[in-house]
mmCIF file of C-alpha atoms in Angstrom:
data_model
loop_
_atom_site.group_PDB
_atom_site.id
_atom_site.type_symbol
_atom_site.label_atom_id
_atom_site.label_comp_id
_atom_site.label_asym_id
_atom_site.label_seq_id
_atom_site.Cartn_x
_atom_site.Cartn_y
_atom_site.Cartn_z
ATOM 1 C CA UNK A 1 -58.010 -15.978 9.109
ATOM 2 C CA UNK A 2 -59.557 -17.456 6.090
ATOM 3 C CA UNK A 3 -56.487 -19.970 4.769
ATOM 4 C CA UNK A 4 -56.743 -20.200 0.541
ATOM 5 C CA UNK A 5 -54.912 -22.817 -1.178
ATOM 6 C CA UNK A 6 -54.709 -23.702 -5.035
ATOM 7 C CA UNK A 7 -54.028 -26.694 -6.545
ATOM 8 C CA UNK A 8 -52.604 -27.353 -8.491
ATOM 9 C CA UNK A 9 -49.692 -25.302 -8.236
ATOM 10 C CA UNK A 10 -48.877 -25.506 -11.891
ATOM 11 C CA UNK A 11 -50.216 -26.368 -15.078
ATOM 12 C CA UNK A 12 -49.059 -27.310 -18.592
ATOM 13 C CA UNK A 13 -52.093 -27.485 -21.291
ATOM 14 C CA UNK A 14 -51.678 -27.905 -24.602
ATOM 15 C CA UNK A 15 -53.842 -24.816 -27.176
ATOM 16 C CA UNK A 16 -57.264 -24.931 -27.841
ATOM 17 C CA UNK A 17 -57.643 -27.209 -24.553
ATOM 18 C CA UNK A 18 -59.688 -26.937 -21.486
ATOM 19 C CA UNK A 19 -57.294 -25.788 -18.078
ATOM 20 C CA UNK A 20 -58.727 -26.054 -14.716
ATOM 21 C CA UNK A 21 -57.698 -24.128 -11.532
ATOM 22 C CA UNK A 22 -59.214 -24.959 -8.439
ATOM 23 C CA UNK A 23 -59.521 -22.763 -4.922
ATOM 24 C CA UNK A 24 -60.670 -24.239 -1.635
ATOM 25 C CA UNK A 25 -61.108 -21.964 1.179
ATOM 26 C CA UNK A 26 -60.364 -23.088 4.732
ATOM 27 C CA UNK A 27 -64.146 -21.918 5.893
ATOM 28 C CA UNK A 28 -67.110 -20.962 3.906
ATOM 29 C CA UNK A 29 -67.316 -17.421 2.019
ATOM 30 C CA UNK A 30 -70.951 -17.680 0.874
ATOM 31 C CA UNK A 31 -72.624 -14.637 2.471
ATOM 32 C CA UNK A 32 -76.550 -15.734 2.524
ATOM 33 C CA UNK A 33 -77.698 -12.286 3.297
ATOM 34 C CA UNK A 34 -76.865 -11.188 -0.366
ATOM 35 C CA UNK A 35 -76.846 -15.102 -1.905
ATOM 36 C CA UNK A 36 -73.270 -14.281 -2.935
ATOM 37 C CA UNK A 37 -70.145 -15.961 -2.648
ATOM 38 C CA UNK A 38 -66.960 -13.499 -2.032
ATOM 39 C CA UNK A 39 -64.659 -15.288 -4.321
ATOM 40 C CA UNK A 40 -62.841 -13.869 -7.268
ATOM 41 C CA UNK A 41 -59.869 -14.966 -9.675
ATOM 42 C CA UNK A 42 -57.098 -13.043 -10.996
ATOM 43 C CA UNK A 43 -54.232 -13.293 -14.138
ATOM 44 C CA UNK A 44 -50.925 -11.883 -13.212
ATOM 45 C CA UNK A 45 -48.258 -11.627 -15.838
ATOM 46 C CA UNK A 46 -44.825 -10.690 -15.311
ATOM 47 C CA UNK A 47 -44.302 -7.184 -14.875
ATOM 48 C CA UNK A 48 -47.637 -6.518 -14.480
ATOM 49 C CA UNK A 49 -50.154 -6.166 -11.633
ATOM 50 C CA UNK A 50 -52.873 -8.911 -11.667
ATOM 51 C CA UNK A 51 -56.428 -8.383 -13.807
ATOM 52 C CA UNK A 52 -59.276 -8.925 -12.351
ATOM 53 C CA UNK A 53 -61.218 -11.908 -14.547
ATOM 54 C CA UNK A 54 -64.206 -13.265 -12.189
ATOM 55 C CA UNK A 55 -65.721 -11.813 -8.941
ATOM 56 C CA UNK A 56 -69.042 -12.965 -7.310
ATOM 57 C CA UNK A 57 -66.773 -16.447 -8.157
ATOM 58 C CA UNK A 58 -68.834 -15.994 -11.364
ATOM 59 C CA UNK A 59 -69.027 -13.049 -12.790
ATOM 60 C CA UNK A 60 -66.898 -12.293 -15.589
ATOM 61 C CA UNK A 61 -65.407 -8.190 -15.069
ATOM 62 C CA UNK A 62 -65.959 -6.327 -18.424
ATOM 63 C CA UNK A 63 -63.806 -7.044 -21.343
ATOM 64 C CA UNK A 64 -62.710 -10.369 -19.972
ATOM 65 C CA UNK A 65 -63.084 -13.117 -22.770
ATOM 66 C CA UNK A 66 -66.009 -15.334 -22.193
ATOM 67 C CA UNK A 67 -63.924 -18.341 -22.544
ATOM 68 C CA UNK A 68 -62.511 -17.458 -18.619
ATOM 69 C CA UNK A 69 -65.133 -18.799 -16.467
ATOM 70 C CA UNK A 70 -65.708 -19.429 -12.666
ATOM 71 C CA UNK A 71 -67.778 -21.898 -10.805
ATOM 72 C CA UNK A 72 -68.648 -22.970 -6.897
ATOM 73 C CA UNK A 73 -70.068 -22.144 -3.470
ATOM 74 C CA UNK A 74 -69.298 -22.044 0.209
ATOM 75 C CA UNK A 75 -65.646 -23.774 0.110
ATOM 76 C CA UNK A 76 -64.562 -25.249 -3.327
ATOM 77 C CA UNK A 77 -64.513 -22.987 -6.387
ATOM 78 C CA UNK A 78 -62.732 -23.545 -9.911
ATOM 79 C CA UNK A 79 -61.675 -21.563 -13.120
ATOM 80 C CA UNK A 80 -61.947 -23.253 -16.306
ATOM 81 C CA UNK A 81 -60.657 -21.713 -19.342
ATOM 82 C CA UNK A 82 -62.409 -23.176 -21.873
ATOM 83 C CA UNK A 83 -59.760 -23.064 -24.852
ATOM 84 C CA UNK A 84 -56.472 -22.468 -23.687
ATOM 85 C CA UNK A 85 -55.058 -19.809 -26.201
ATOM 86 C CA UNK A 86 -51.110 -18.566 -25.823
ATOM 87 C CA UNK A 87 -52.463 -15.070 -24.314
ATOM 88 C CA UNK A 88 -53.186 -16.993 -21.567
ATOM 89 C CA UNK A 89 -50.017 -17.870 -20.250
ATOM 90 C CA UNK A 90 -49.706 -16.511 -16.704
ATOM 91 C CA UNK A 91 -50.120 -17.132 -12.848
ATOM 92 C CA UNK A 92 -54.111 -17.034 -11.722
ATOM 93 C CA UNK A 93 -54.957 -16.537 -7.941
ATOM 94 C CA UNK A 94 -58.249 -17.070 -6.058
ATOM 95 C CA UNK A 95 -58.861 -14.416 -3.707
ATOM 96 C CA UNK A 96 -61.337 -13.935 -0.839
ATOM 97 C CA UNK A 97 -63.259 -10.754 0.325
ATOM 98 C CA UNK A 98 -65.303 -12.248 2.771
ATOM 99 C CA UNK A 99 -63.511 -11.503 5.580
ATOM 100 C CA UNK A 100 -60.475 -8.230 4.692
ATOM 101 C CA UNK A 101 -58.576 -10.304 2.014
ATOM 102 C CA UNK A 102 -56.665 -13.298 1.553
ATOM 103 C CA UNK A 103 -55.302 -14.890 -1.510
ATOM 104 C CA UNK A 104 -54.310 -18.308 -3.177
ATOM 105 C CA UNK A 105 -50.577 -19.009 -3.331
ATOM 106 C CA UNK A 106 -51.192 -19.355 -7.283
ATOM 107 C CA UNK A 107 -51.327 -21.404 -10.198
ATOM 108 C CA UNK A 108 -49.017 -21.432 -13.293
ATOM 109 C CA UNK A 109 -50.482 -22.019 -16.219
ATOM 110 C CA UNK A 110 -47.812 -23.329 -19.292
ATOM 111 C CA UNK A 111 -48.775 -24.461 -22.492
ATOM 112 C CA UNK A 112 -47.676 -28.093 -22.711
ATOM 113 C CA UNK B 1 -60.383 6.066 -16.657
ATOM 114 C CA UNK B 2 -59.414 4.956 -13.410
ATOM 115 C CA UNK B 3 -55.403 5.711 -12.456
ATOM 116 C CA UNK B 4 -53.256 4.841 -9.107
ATOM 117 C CA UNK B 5 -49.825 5.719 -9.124
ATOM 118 C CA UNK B 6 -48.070 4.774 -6.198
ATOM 119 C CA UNK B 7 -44.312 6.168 -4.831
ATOM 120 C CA UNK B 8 -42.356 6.402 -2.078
ATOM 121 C CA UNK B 9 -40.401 3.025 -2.511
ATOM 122 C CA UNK B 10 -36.631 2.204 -2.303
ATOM 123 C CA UNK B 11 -34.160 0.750 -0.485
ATOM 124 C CA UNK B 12 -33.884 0.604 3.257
ATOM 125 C CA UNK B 13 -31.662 -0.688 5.968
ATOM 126 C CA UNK B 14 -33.723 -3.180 8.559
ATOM 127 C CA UNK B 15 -35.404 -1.054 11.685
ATOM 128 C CA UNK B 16 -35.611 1.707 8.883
ATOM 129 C CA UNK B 17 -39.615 3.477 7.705
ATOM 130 C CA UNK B 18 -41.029 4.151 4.624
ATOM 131 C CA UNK B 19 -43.676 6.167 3.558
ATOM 132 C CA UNK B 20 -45.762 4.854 0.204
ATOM 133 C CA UNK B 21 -48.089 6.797 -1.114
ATOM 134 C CA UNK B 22 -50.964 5.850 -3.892
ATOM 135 C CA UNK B 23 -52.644 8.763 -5.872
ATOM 136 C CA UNK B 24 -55.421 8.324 -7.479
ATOM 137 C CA UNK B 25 -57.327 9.685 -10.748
ATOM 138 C CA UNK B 26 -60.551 9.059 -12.979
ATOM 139 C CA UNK B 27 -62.966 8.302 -9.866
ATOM 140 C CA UNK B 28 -64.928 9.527 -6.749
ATOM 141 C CA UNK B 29 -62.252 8.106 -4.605
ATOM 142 C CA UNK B 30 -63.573 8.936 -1.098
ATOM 143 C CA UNK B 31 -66.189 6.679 -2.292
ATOM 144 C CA UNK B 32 -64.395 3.602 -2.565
ATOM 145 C CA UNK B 33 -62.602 1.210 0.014
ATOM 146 C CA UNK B 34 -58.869 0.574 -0.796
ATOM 147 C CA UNK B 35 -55.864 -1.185 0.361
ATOM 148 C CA UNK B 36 -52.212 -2.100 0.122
ATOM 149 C CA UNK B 37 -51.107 -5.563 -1.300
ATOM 150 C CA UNK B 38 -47.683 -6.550 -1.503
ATOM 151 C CA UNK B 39 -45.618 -9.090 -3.583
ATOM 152 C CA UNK B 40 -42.156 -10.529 -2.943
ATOM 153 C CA UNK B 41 -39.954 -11.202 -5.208
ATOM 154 C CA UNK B 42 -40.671 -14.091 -7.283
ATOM 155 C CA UNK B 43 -43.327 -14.821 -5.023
ATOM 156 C CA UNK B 44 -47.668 -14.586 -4.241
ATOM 157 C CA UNK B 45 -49.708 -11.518 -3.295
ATOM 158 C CA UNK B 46 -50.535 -11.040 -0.108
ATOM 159 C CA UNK B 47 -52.944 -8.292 1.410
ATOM 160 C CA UNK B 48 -51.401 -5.579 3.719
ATOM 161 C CA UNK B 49 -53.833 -3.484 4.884
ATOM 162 C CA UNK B 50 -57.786 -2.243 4.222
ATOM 163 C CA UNK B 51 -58.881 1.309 4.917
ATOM 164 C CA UNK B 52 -62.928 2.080 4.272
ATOM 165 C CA UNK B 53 -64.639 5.000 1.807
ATOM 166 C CA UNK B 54 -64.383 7.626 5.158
ATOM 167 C CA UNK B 55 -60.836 6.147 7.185
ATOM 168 C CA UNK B 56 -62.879 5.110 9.928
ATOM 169 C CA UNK B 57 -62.727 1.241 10.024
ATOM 170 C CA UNK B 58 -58.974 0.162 9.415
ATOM 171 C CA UNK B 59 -57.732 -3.919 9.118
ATOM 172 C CA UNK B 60 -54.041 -4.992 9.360
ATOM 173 C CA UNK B 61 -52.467 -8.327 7.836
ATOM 174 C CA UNK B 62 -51.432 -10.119 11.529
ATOM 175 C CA UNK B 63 -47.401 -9.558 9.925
ATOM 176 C CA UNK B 64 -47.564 -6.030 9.837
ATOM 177 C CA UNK B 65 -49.896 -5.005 12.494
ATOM 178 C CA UNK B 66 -48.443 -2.821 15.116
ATOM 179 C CA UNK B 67 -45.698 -1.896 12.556
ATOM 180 C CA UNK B 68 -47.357 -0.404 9.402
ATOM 181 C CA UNK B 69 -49.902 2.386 9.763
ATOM 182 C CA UNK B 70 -52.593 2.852 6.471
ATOM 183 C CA UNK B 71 -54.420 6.590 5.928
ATOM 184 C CA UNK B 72 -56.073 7.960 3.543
ATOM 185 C CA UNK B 73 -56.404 12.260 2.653
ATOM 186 C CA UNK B 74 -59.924 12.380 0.566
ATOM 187 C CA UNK B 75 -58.992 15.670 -0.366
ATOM 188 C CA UNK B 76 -56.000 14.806 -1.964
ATOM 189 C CA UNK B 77 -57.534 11.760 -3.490
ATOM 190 C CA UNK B 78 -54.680 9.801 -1.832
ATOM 191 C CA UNK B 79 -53.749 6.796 -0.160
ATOM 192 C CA UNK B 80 -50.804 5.892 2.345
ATOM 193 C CA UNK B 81 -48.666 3.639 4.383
ATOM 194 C CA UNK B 82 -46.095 5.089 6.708
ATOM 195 C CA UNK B 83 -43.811 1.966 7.395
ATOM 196 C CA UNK B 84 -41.996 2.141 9.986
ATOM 197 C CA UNK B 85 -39.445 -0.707 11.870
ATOM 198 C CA UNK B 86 -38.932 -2.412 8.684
ATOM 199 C CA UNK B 87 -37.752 -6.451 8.277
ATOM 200 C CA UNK B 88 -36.086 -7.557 5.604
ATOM 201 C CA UNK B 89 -38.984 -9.961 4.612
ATOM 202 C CA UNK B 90 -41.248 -6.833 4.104
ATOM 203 C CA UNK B 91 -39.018 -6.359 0.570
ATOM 204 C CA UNK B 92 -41.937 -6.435 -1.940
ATOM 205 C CA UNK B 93 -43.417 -4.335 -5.217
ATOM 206 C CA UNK B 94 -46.389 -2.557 -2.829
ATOM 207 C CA UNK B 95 -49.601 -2.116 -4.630
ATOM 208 C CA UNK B 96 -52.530 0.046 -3.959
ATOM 209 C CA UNK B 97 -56.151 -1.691 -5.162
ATOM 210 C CA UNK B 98 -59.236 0.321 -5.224
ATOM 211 C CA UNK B 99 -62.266 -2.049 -5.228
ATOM 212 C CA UNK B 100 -61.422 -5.434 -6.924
ATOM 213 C CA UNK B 101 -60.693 -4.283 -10.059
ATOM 214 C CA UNK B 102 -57.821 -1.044 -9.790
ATOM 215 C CA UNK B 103 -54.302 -1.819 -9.094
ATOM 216 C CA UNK B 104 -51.804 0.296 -9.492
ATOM 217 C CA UNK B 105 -48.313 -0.870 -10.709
ATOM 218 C CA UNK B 106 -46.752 -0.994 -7.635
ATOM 219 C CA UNK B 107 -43.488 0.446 -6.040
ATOM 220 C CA UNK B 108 -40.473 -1.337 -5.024
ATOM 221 C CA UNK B 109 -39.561 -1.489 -1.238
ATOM 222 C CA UNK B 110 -36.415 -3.150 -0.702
ATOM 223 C CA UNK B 111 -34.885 -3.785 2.913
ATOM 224 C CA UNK B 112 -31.254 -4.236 3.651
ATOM 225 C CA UNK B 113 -28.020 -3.305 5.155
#
């Protein structure tokens, strides 16, 4: 099974300032038949089932604010939000598809 | 737009089954993958179980295997798990997730004597 671990485990990041999340997966998930990584990041917030922000570990899915954005390949991937706003307050997970699913233990994000 | 509703949750005593289902609205569902995802209290998501578009190819998380059973009725646009011998470490809001993208808002299964 494909281990995923997050660090770090949480955050505190003052508004208007850059937060970083970062994944590492325990064996590659780049798939070089389709030149795609199977990677994507998710906001939970209590109460609520997670959102889907980034899959393709850099797409952005529709509606999500272009200030969410995902980088990396093969085994080390991060999600920068580029202006931390008080919306954002939540717990993110990395998640891969490559092989069935397995997520991140997650990564609280506080504003400082 | 796309719905999933699950049900079937609630409170069990260990050894005990379940049966959750998901129904789903607003898409061609026998053309999409799906699964169950579960969350325990307080704690991280973790996947439960993948079913394809037609039923026919069928993965188990290694803590459930052998235990949980996942199905699918295209007909009925559904989705289920039939739980059966039931631990109290399987207490968890149950989600069903079409794609990436469609979760439902899960259903509370809660294990204990």
């Amino acid at each position: 099974d494909i281990v995923m671990t997050q660090s770090p485990d949480s955050l505190a990041v003052s508004l208007g300032e850059r937060a970083t999340i970062n994944c590492k997966s325990s064996q590659s998930v780049f798939y070089s038949s389709n030149n795609q990584n199977y990677l994507a990041w998710y906001q939970q917030k209590p109460g609520q089932p997670p959102k889907l922000l980034i899959y393709w570990a850099s797409t952005r899915d529709s509606g999500v604010p272009d200030r969410f954005s995902g980088s990396g390949s093969g085994t080390d991937f991060t999600l920068t939000i580029s202006s931390l706003q008080a919306d954002d307050v939540a717990v993110y997970y990395c998640q891969q598809y490559y092989s069935t699913y397995t997520f991140g233990q997650g990564t609280k994000l506080e504003i400082k | 737009q796309v719905q999933l509703v699950e049900s079937g949750g609630g409170l069990v005593k260990p050894g005990g089954s379940l049966r959750l289902s998901c129904a789903a609205s607003g898409l061609t569902f026998s053309a999409y993958y799906m699964s169950w995802i579960r969350q325990a209290p307080g704690k991280g998501l973790e996947w439960v179980s993948y079913i394809s578009s037609n039923g026919t190819t069928i993965y188990y998380a290694d803590s459930v295997r052998g235990r949980f059973t996942i199905s699918r009725d295209n007909a009925r646009n559904s989705l289920y798990l039939q739980m059966n011998s039931l631990r109290a470490e399987d207490t968890a809001v149950y989600f069903c997730q079409i794609g990436l993208r469609n979760w439902g808002q899960g259903t509370l299964v809660s294990v204990s004597s």
